[in-house]
CSV table of C-alpha atoms and ligand atoms in Angstrom, one decimal:
chain,number,residue,atom,x,y,z
A,512,MET,CA,131.2,83.5,111.4
A,513,ILE,CA,132.6,80.1,112.1
A,514,GLY,CA,134.0,79.6,108.6
A,515,ARG,CA,133.6,80.0,104.7
A,516,ALA,CA,131.4,77.8,102.8
A,517,SER,CA,130.8,77.4,99.0
A,518,ILE,CA,128.2,75.6,96.9
A,519,LEU,CA,128.9,74.3,93.5
A,520,THR,CA,125.6,73.7,91.6
A,521,TYR,CA,125.1,71.3,88.8
A,522,GLY,CA,122.1,70.2,86.7
A,523,CYS,CA,118.4,71.7,86.5
A,524,GLN,CA,116.6,74.6,87.9
A,525,MET,CA,115.4,72.7,90.7
A,526,ASN,CA,119.0,72.4,92.0
A,527,GLU,CA,119.5,76.2,91.6
A,528,ALA,CA,116.4,76.7,93.7
A,529,ASP,CA,117.7,74.1,96.2
A,530,THR,CA,121.0,75.9,96.3
A,531,THR,CA,119.2,79.0,97.6
A,532,ASP,CA,118.0,76.9,100.4
A,533,ILE,CA,121.2,75.3,101.1
A,534,GLY,CA,122.8,78.8,101.3
A,535,GLN,CA,120.4,79.9,103.8
A,536,ALA,CA,121.1,76.9,106.1
A,537,LEU,CA,124.8,77.4,105.7
A,538,LYS,CA,124.4,81.1,106.7
A,539,ARG,CA,122.2,80.1,109.8
A,540,ALA,CA,124.8,77.6,110.9
A,541,GLY,CA,127.4,80.6,110.9
A,542,TYR,CA,129.1,80.2,107.6
A,543,GLU,CA,130.0,83.1,105.2
A,544,LEU,CA,129.2,82.1,101.7
A,545,THR,CA,132.0,82.7,99.0
A,546,ARG,CA,132.5,81.7,95.4
A,547,SER,CA,136.2,80.8,96.0
A,548,TRP,CA,135.8,77.2,96.8
A,549,ASP,CA,139.5,76.6,97.0
A,550,GLN,CA,139.5,78.9,100.0
A,551,SER,CA,136.5,77.4,101.7
A,552,ASP,CA,136.4,75.4,104.9
A,553,LEU,CA,133.1,73.6,103.6
A,554,VAL,CA,132.3,72.8,100.2
A,555,VAL,CA,128.7,71.5,99.3
A,556,LEU,CA,128.3,70.0,95.8
A,557,ASN,CA,124.6,70.2,94.8
A,558,THR,CA,124.8,67.4,92.1
A,559,CYS,CA,123.1,66.0,89.2
A,560,ALA,CA,122.7,62.5,87.9
A,561,ILE,CA,120.6,62.8,84.8
A,562,ARG,CA,123.3,61.7,82.3
A,563,GLU,CA,126.6,60.0,82.8
A,564,LYS,CA,128.4,63.1,81.7
A,565,ALA,CA,127.0,65.1,84.7
A,566,GLU,CA,128.3,62.4,87.0
A,567,ASP,CA,131.7,62.4,85.4
A,568,ARG,CA,132.2,66.2,85.9
A,569,ILE,CA,131.3,65.9,89.6
A,570,ARG,CA,133.6,63.0,90.1
A,571,GLY,CA,136.5,65.2,88.5
A,572,THR,CA,135.5,67.9,91.0
A,573,LEU,CA,135.6,65.5,93.9
A,574,GLY,CA,139.1,64.4,93.0
A,575,HIS,CA,140.2,68.1,92.7
A,576,LEU,CA,138.8,68.7,96.4
A,577,LYS,CA,140.9,65.7,97.6
A,578,SER,CA,144.0,67.3,96.4
A,579,LEU,CA,143.0,70.5,98.1
A,580,ARG,CA,142.9,68.6,101.4
A,581,ALA,CA,146.6,68.5,101.3
A,582,ARG,CA,146.6,72.3,101.9
A,583,ARG,CA,143.4,72.4,104.0
A,584,PRO,CA,143.3,69.2,105.9
A,585,TRP,CA,140.1,70.3,107.8
A,586,LEU,CA,138.2,70.9,104.6
A,587,VAL,CA,134.7,69.4,104.8
A,588,VAL,CA,133.0,68.1,101.6
A,589,GLY,CA,129.4,67.5,101.5
A,590,VAL,CA,127.2,66.2,98.5
A,591,MET,CA,123.7,66.8,98.0
A,592,GLY,CA,121.4,66.6,95.0
A,593,CYS,CA,120.4,63.6,92.8
A,594,MET,CA,123.8,61.9,92.7
A,595,ALA,CA,123.7,61.6,96.6
A,596,ALA,CA,120.8,59.2,96.0
A,597,GLN,CA,122.0,57.7,92.7
A,598,SER,CA,125.6,56.9,93.8
A,599,ALA,CA,125.6,57.0,97.6
A,600,ASP,CA,127.9,54.1,98.1
A,601,TYR,CA,130.8,55.6,95.9
A,602,LEU,CA,130.3,59.0,97.5
A,603,SER,CA,130.4,57.7,101.0
A,604,HIS,CA,134.1,57.2,100.4
A,605,GLU,CA,134.6,60.6,98.8
A,606,ALA,CA,132.7,62.9,100.9
A,607,ASP,CA,132.3,63.8,104.6
A,608,PHE,CA,128.3,63.9,104.4
A,609,VAL,CA,126.0,62.7,101.7
A,610,ILE,CA,122.4,63.9,101.9
A,611,PRO,CA,119.9,62.8,99.1
A,612,PRO,CA,117.2,65.2,97.8
A,613,MET,CA,114.5,63.5,99.9
A,614,GLU,CA,116.3,64.2,103.1
A,615,ALA,CA,117.6,67.8,102.3
A,616,GLY,CA,115.8,69.0,105.5
A,617,GLN,CA,118.4,67.3,107.6
A,618,LEU,CA,121.3,69.8,106.3
A,619,SER,CA,121.0,72.0,109.4
A,620,GLU,CA,121.4,69.1,111.8
A,621,VAL,CA,124.4,67.6,109.9
A,622,LEU,CA,126.0,71.1,109.9
A,623,ALA,CA,125.4,71.5,113.8
A,624,GLY,CA,127.4,68.2,114.2
A,625,LEU,CA,130.4,69.3,112.1
A,626,PRO,CA,133.7,70.2,113.9
A,627,PRO,CA,134.4,73.9,113.7
A,628,PRO,CA,137.2,74.8,111.1
A,629,PRO,CA,140.4,76.3,112.6
A,630,GLY,CA,140.5,80.3,112.7
A,631,LEU,CA,140.6,82.1,109.4
A,632,GLY,CA,144.0,82.8,107.9
A,633,GLU,CA,144.9,86.6,107.5
A,634,GLU,CA,145.3,86.4,103.8
A,635,GLU,CA,141.8,85.4,103.3
A,636,GLY,CA,140.2,88.2,105.3
A,637,ASP,CA,139.0,90.4,102.4
A,638,LEU,CA,137.2,87.9,100.3
A,639,PRO,CA,133.8,89.4,99.2
A,640,PRO,CA,131.0,87.5,100.7
A,641,LEU,CA,128.5,86.1,98.3
A,642,GLU,CA,124.8,87.0,98.2
A,643,MET,CA,122.9,84.0,96.5
A,644,ASN,CA,121.5,84.8,93.2
A,645,GLN,CA,123.2,88.1,93.2
A,646,GLU,CA,123.5,88.2,89.3
A,647,THR,CA,119.8,88.5,88.6
A,648,PRO,CA,118.2,89.6,91.9
A,649,PHE,CA,114.8,90.3,90.2
A,650,LYS,CA,114.3,86.7,88.9
A,651,ARG,CA,113.4,83.6,91.2
A,652,PHE,CA,112.8,80.0,90.9
A,653,LEU,CA,109.9,78.7,93.1
A,654,PRO,CA,109.6,74.8,93.5
A,655,ILE,CA,105.8,74.0,93.6
A,656,ILE,CA,106.3,70.3,93.2
A,657,ARG,CA,109.1,68.0,94.5
A,658,GLY,CA,109.7,64.5,92.9
A,659,CYS,CA,107.9,62.9,90.0
A,660,ASN,CA,105.2,60.3,89.6
A,661,HIS,CA,106.0,59.4,86.1
A,662,ARG,CA,108.2,56.4,85.1
A,663,CYS,CA,109.9,57.4,81.8
A,664,THR,CA,112.1,54.5,81.3
A,665,PHE,CA,115.2,56.5,80.7
A,666,CYS,CA,115.0,58.8,83.7
A,667,VAL,CA,116.6,58.7,87.3
A,668,VAL,CA,114.5,61.5,88.8
A,669,PRO,CA,111.7,59.2,90.2
A,670,ASN,CA,114.5,57.3,92.0
A,671,THR,CA,116.5,60.1,93.2
A,672,ARG,CA,113.7,62.5,94.2
A,673,GLY,CA,110.9,60.2,94.9
A,674,PRO,CA,107.0,60.6,94.4
A,675,GLU,CA,105.5,64.0,93.9
A,676,TYR,CA,105.0,66.3,96.9
A,677,TYR,CA,103.0,69.5,96.4
A,678,GLU,CA,103.7,72.6,98.3
A,679,PRO,CA,100.6,74.1,100.0
A,680,PRO,CA,99.2,77.0,97.9
A,681,GLU,CA,99.1,79.6,100.8
A,682,GLU,CA,102.8,79.1,101.5
A,683,LEU,CA,103.5,79.6,97.8
A,684,PHE,CA,101.5,82.8,97.7
A,685,GLN,CA,103.2,84.0,100.8
A,686,LYS,CA,106.7,83.3,99.2
A,687,VAL,CA,105.8,85.1,96.0
A,688,GLY,CA,104.5,88.1,98.2
A,689,GLU,CA,107.9,88.2,99.9
A,690,MET,CA,109.7,88.0,96.6
A,691,ARG,CA,107.7,90.8,95.2
A,692,ASP,CA,108.4,93.1,98.2
A,693,ARG,CA,112.1,92.5,97.7
A,694,GLY,CA,111.9,93.6,94.0
A,695,VAL,CA,111.5,90.3,92.2
A,696,LEU,CA,110.0,91.0,88.8
A,697,GLU,CA,109.8,87.4,87.4
A,698,VAL,CA,109.0,84.1,89.1
A,699,THR,CA,109.4,80.7,87.5
A,700,LEU,CA,107.2,78.0,89.1
A,701,LEU,CA,109.2,74.6,89.2
A,702,GLY,CA,108.4,71.0,89.1
A,703,GLN,CA,109.6,68.0,87.2
A,704,THR,CA,106.0,67.8,86.0
A,705,VAL,CA,104.9,71.3,87.1
A,706,ASN,CA,101.5,70.8,85.5
A,707,ALA,CA,100.6,67.9,87.7
A,708,TYR,CA,100.0,70.1,90.7
A,709,VAL,CA,97.0,69.4,92.9
A,710,HIS,CA,96.5,70.3,96.4
A,711,GLY,CA,93.0,70.2,98.0
A,712,GLY,CA,90.7,71.7,95.4
A,713,TRP,CA,93.6,73.4,93.5
A,714,THR,CA,95.0,72.4,90.2
A,715,PHE,CA,98.0,73.9,88.4
A,716,ALA,CA,95.5,76.0,86.3
A,717,THR,CA,93.9,77.4,89.2
A,718,LEU,CA,97.1,78.0,91.1
A,719,LEU,CA,98.6,79.7,88.1
A,720,GLN,CA,95.4,81.8,87.6
A,721,GLU,CA,95.4,82.9,91.3
A,722,MET,CA,99.2,83.7,91.2
A,723,ALA,CA,98.8,86.0,88.2
A,724,HIS,CA,95.7,87.7,89.7
A,725,ARG,CA,97.2,88.3,93.1
A,726,PHE,CA,100.6,89.6,91.9
A,727,PRO,CA,99.7,91.5,88.6
A,728,ALA,CA,103.2,93.2,88.6
A,729,VAL,CA,105.1,89.9,88.6
A,730,GLY,CA,105.7,87.9,85.4
A,731,PHE,CA,105.1,84.1,85.7
A,732,ARG,CA,106.8,81.3,83.9
A,733,PHE,CA,106.6,77.6,84.7
A,734,ILE,CA,108.8,74.5,83.8
A,735,THR,CA,108.7,71.6,83.0
A,736,SER,CA,105.4,70.6,81.6
A,737,HIS,CA,104.3,67.1,80.7
A,738,PRO,CA,102.3,66.8,77.5
A,739,ARG,CA,100.0,64.1,79.0
A,740,GLN,CA,98.7,66.4,81.7
A,741,PHE,CA,98.4,69.8,79.8
A,742,SER,CA,94.8,70.8,80.2
A,743,ASP,CA,92.7,73.2,78.2
A,744,GLU,CA,92.3,75.2,81.6
A,745,ILE,CA,96.1,75.9,81.5
A,746,ILE,CA,95.9,77.1,78.0
A,747,GLU,CA,93.0,79.4,79.0
A,748,VAL,CA,95.0,81.0,81.9
A,749,MET,CA,98.0,81.5,79.4
A,750,ALA,CA,95.8,83.1,77.0
A,751,THR,CA,93.9,85.4,79.2
A,752,ARG,CA,96.5,86.5,81.8
A,753,PRO,CA,98.9,89.0,80.5
A,754,ASN,CA,101.5,88.4,83.2
A,755,VAL,CA,101.7,84.6,82.4
A,756,MET,CA,104.6,84.8,79.9
A,757,PRO,CA,104.2,83.2,76.4
A,758,TYR,CA,106.8,80.6,77.1
A,759,LEU,CA,106.3,76.9,77.2
A,760,HIS,CA,109.0,74.0,77.8
A,761,LEU,CA,107.1,70.9,76.6
A,762,PRO,CA,109.5,67.9,76.3
A,763,LEU,CA,108.7,65.8,73.2
A,764,GLN,CA,111.6,63.3,73.6
A,765,ALA,CA,111.1,61.4,70.3
A,766,GLY,CA,109.0,61.6,67.2
A,767,SER,CA,108.3,57.9,66.8
A,768,ASP,CA,105.3,56.4,68.6
A,769,ARG,CA,107.2,53.0,69.0
A,770,VAL,CA,110.0,54.8,70.8
A,771,LEU,CA,107.6,57.1,72.9
A,772,ARG,CA,105.9,53.9,73.9
A,773,ARG,CA,109.2,52.2,75.0
A,774,MET,CA,110.0,55.4,76.9
A,775,LYS,CA,106.6,55.3,78.5
A,776,ARG,CA,105.9,59.0,77.7
A,777,LEU,CA,102.2,58.3,77.6
A,778,TYR,CA,101.4,60.2,74.2
A,779,THR,CA,101.7,59.7,70.6
A,780,PHE,CA,103.2,62.3,68.4
A,781,ALA,CA,99.9,63.1,66.8
A,782,GLU,CA,98.5,64.0,70.3
A,783,TYR,CA,101.5,66.0,71.1
A,784,GLU,CA,101.2,68.0,67.7
A,785,ALA,CA,97.5,68.7,68.4
A,786,LEU,CA,98.3,70.0,71.9
A,787,VAL,CA,100.9,72.3,70.4
A,788,GLY,CA,98.5,73.6,67.9
A,789,ARG,CA,95.8,74.4,70.6
A,790,VAL,CA,98.3,76.3,72.5
A,791,ARG,CA,99.9,78.1,69.7
A,792,SER,CA,96.5,79.3,68.4
A,793,ALA,CA,95.4,80.5,71.9
A,794,VAL,CA,98.8,82.1,72.8
A,795,PRO,CA,100.2,84.4,70.1
A,796,ASP,CA,103.9,84.8,70.2
A,797,LEU,CA,104.4,81.7,72.1
A,798,ALA,CA,107.9,80.3,72.3
A,799,LEU,CA,108.0,76.6,72.4
A,800,SER,CA,111.0,74.7,73.7
A,801,THR,CA,111.7,71.1,74.1
A,802,ASP,CA,113.8,68.2,75.1
A,803,ILE,CA,114.8,65.5,72.6
A,804,ILE,CA,116.6,62.2,73.1
A,805,CYS,CA,118.3,60.2,70.4
A,806,GLY,CA,119.8,56.8,70.3
A,807,PHE,CA,117.4,55.4,72.6
A,808,PRO,CA,117.5,51.6,72.9
A,809,GLY,CA,115.9,50.1,69.8
A,810,GLU,CA,115.7,53.5,67.9
A,811,THR,CA,116.0,52.5,64.1
A,812,GLU,CA,117.1,54.8,61.4
A,813,GLU,CA,113.4,55.1,60.5
A,814,ASP,CA,112.5,56.1,64.1
A,815,PHE,CA,115.1,58.6,64.2
A,816,ASP,CA,113.8,60.2,61.0
A,817,ARG,CA,110.4,60.5,62.6
A,818,THR,CA,112.1,62.8,65.3
A,819,LEU,CA,113.9,64.8,62.6
A,820,GLU,CA,110.4,65.1,60.8
A,821,ALA,CA,108.7,66.1,64.1
A,822,MET,CA,111.1,68.9,64.6
A,823,LYS,CA,110.5,70.1,60.9
A,824,ARG,CA,106.9,70.1,61.6
A,825,ILE,CA,106.7,71.7,65.0
A,826,ARG,CA,109.6,74.2,64.5
A,827,PHE,CA,110.7,74.6,68.1
A,828,GLU,CA,111.8,78.1,69.1
A,829,SER,CA,114.6,76.1,71.0
A,830,ALA,CA,115.5,72.5,71.9
A,831,PHE,CA,117.8,70.8,74.5
A,832,MET,CA,119.1,67.7,72.7
A,833,PHE,CA,120.7,64.8,74.2
A,834,TYR,CA,121.9,61.3,73.2
A,835,TYR,CA,120.7,58.5,75.4
A,836,SER,CA,122.7,57.8,78.4
A,837,GLU,CA,122.3,54.6,80.3
A,838,ARG,CA,121.4,55.2,84.0
A,839,PRO,CA,121.6,52.4,86.5
A,840,GLY,CA,118.4,51.5,88.2
A,841,THR,CA,116.2,52.8,85.3
A,842,ALA,CA,113.9,50.5,83.3
A,843,ALA,CA,115.6,51.4,80.0
A,844,VAL,CA,118.8,49.5,81.1
A,845,ASN,CA,116.8,46.2,80.5
A,846,LEU,CA,115.6,47.1,76.9
A,847,ASP,CA,117.3,45.5,73.9
A,848,GLY,CA,118.7,47.2,70.9
A,849,LYS,CA,121.4,49.4,72.6
A,850,LEU,CA,123.3,51.6,70.1
A,851,PRO,CA,127.0,52.1,70.1
A,852,ILE,CA,127.9,55.6,71.5
A,853,PRO,CA,129.4,56.8,68.2
A,854,ALA,CA,126.1,56.1,66.5
A,855,ARG,CA,124.2,57.9,69.2
A,856,LYS,CA,126.6,60.9,68.9
A,857,GLU,CA,126.3,61.0,65.1
A,858,ARG,CA,122.4,61.2,65.5
A,859,LEU,CA,122.8,64.0,68.1
A,860,ALA,CA,125.0,65.9,65.6
A,861,ARG,CA,122.3,65.7,63.0
A,862,LEU,CA,119.6,66.8,65.4
A,863,ILE,CA,121.7,69.9,66.4
A,864,ARG,CA,122.4,70.9,62.8
A,865,LEU,CA,118.8,70.6,61.9
A,866,GLN,CA,117.6,72.6,65.0
A,867,LYS,CA,120.3,75.4,64.3
A,868,ASP,CA,118.8,75.9,61.0
A,869,ILE,CA,115.2,76.0,62.2
A,870,GLN,CA,116.2,78.5,65.0
A,871,MET,CA,118.1,80.8,62.4
A,872,GLU,CA,114.8,81.0,60.3
A,873,VAL,CA,112.5,81.4,63.5
A,874,ASN,CA,114.6,84.0,64.9
A,875,GLN,CA,114.8,85.9,61.6
A,876,SER,CA,111.1,86.3,61.9
A,877,GLU,CA,111.7,88.4,65.0
A,878,VAL,CA,113.6,91.1,63.1
A,879,GLY,CA,111.6,94.3,62.9
A,880,ARG,CA,109.3,93.2,65.8
A,881,ARG,CA,109.1,95.3,69.0
A,882,ARG,CA,109.3,93.5,72.4
A,883,ARG,CA,109.2,94.5,76.0
A,884,CYS,CA,112.4,93.1,77.3
A,885,LEU,CA,113.8,92.7,80.8
A,886,VAL,CA,117.4,93.6,81.0
A,887,GLU,CA,119.3,91.0,83.0
A,888,ARG,CA,123.0,91.6,83.1
A,889,THR,CA,126.0,92.9,81.1
A,890,SER,CA,127.0,90.6,78.2
A,891,LYS,CA,130.0,88.3,79.0
A,892,LYS,CA,131.9,89.8,76.0
A,893,ASP,CA,131.3,93.4,76.1
A,894,PRO,CA,130.5,95.3,79.3
A,895,ALA,CA,129.0,98.2,77.1
A,896,VAL,CA,126.3,95.6,75.8
A,897,MET,CA,123.4,94.4,78.0
A,898,LEU,CA,121.7,91.0,77.8
A,899,ALA,CA,117.9,91.2,77.9
A,900,ARG,CA,115.1,88.7,77.5
A,901,THR,CA,111.9,88.9,75.5
A,902,PRO,CA,108.7,87.8,77.1
A,903,SER,CA,109.1,84.4,75.2
A,904,ASN,CA,112.5,84.1,76.9
A,905,LYS,CA,114.7,84.8,73.9
A,906,GLY,CA,118.1,86.5,74.7
A,907,VAL,CA,118.5,89.9,73.2
A,908,LEU,CA,121.9,91.9,73.0
A,909,VAL,CA,121.4,95.6,73.3
A,910,PRO,CA,124.0,98.4,73.8
A,911,GLY,CA,123.5,100.2,76.9
A,912,PRO,CA,124.6,101.2,80.3
A,913,GLU,CA,124.6,98.8,83.3
A,914,SER,CA,122.2,101.0,85.1
A,915,LEU,CA,119.5,99.4,82.8
A,916,ILE,CA,119.8,96.1,84.5
A,917,GLY,CA,116.4,95.2,86.2
A,918,SER,CA,114.4,97.4,84.1
A,919,TYR,CA,112.0,96.8,81.1
A,920,LEU,CA,112.8,98.3,77.8
A,921,GLU,CA,110.8,98.4,74.5
A,922,LEU,CA,113.3,97.0,72.0
A,923,GLU,CA,113.2,96.8,68.3
A,924,ILE,CA,114.9,93.6,67.1
A,925,GLN,CA,117.3,94.4,64.4
A,926,ARG,CA,119.2,91.3,63.6
A,927,ALA,CA,119.2,87.7,64.6
A,928,ASP,CA,121.2,84.6,64.3
A,929,SER,CA,120.4,81.0,65.6
A,930,PHE,CA,121.1,81.6,69.2
A,931,ILE,CA,120.6,85.3,70.0
A,932,LEU,CA,118.8,88.5,68.9
A,933,PHE,CA,120.3,91.8,68.4
A,934,ALA,CA,118.4,95.1,69.2
A,935,SER,CA,118.6,98.8,69.5
A,936,GLN,CA,116.8,100.9,72.2
A,937,ARG,CA,113.7,102.9,71.0
A,938,ALA,CA,113.7,106.6,71.8
B,585,SAH,N1,110.6,66.5,83.8
B,585,SAH,C1,111.9,66.8,83.9
B,585,SAH,C2,113.1,66.2,83.0
B,585,SAH,C3,114.1,66.2,83.8
B,585,SAH,S1,115.5,65.7,82.7
B,585,SAH,C4,112.2,68.3,83.9
B,585,SAH,O1,111.9,69.1,84.8
B,585,SAH,O2,112.7,68.9,82.9
B,585,SAH,C5,115.6,66.8,81.5
B,585,SAH,C6,115.9,66.1,80.2
B,585,SAH,O3,117.1,65.3,80.3
B,585,SAH,C7,114.7,65.2,79.9
B,585,SAH,O4,113.6,65.7,79.4
B,585,SAH,C8,115.3,64.3,78.9
B,585,SAH,O5,115.2,64.9,77.6
B,585,SAH,C9,116.9,64.3,79.2
B,585,SAH,N2,117.1,63.0,79.9
B,585,SAH,C10,116.7,62.5,81.1
B,585,SAH,N3,117.2,61.2,81.2
B,585,SAH,C11,118.1,60.9,80.2
B,585,SAH,C12,119.0,60.0,79.8
B,585,SAH,N4,119.1,58.8,80.6
B,585,SAH,N5,119.7,60.0,78.7
B,585,SAH,C13,119.6,61.2,78.0
B,585,SAH,N6,119.0,62.2,78.2
B,585,SAH,C14,118.1,62.1,79.4
B,586,F3S,FE1,111.9,62.1,84.4
B,586,F3S,FE2,109.8,61.6,83.0
B,586,F3S,FE3,109.4,62.5,85.4
B,586,F3S,S1,111.7,62.6,82.3
B,586,F3S,S2,111.3,63.7,85.8
B,586,F3S,S3,110.4,60.6,84.8
B,586,F3S,S4,108.3,63.1,83.7
């Protein structure tokens, strides 16, 4: 071991998947991984640039690390992830190395060029080493596409992660085979627009179908889908393969066609609603989740009402809601009609209130149902209570011993609120 390293991960699941790769590169370079970043010789920040808030948090952490240097002058700080592409100039003053997502493969070379840290202090000898993903060793993310070919006008991802690159199917099958052999029970296929997958004669539908067929004991999910490219073949695979889980993350972003056009989302609300109708009728018990942005430049009160109306009509099982954040280098920066931040926040509060009520009703309809749930971990509040997930990815709290973690249970839902279900175990 040449030193201790920790990785701080921000942002999306793609970053979580990348953190696994970064961890492996660090181990190969001779580092031991630890969660205690204040006792590390090397800290890698795997960053996010999607909204200003994410960048602010990371700037704060970089400030913290600077003050840590007073005690550990040999500390090396590296920045990876989307902020490394979006704010490279600023970071070059704050970090020892900056590697943007499209050059992530260079990490090993960079590590090899670092000066070795001084010998370990006695007092640090007994820190527990960290296995990556130790909390849920039976769930894994698998990136199948890198980058994004869309040009949504609010989004930095095409700038930070570049155009789409598709991982070869045979490599993907091999990786899932290895995961299964190590006891992984659920695999989530990842891509910014996961359903855009193409490789040779393969499409996303045929890839998903073949995955489900080759690995019948593994449950498959996939995120994120773009409504424009969601084919009937994908719906067919979801409907006919029992190990493709009934969960779909399908960002709507806005209910007004005028706003959708200005966002370059390439669909109308009517098209989106028709698609949801097709998926829901083919896949019973589907849970549909979405992303919504409010306060986009030029969004009138009437446009915003359309978003509220859309949410009432579709009744999403869950929603990630954001107010618009201006990102340097994106097309929306040049649009007129910017709203003051307090006005954006006020709309966001209304969205959240509405969705909370919808989720309460939607979750109530789960009461009395029986669901086959995977037990993930102990609940944060009570070690005698476990957190499990329904096939549609809803959280369920159930009393029980820790030994249940990693097993499937038939649970009867007894109670529900807006954010979680409560169950008892069936004898
Ligand atoms: N296709 C991607 C989208 C990534 S960003 C995926 O894999 O999920 C996730 C969500 O963040 C987007 O769907 C959008 O709702 C939100 N978002 C992106 N850029 C934003 C911005 N500038 N301001 C506010 N929200 C934004
Ligand atoms: Fe961003 Fe739109 Fe791609 S939200 S990641 S540009 S599909």
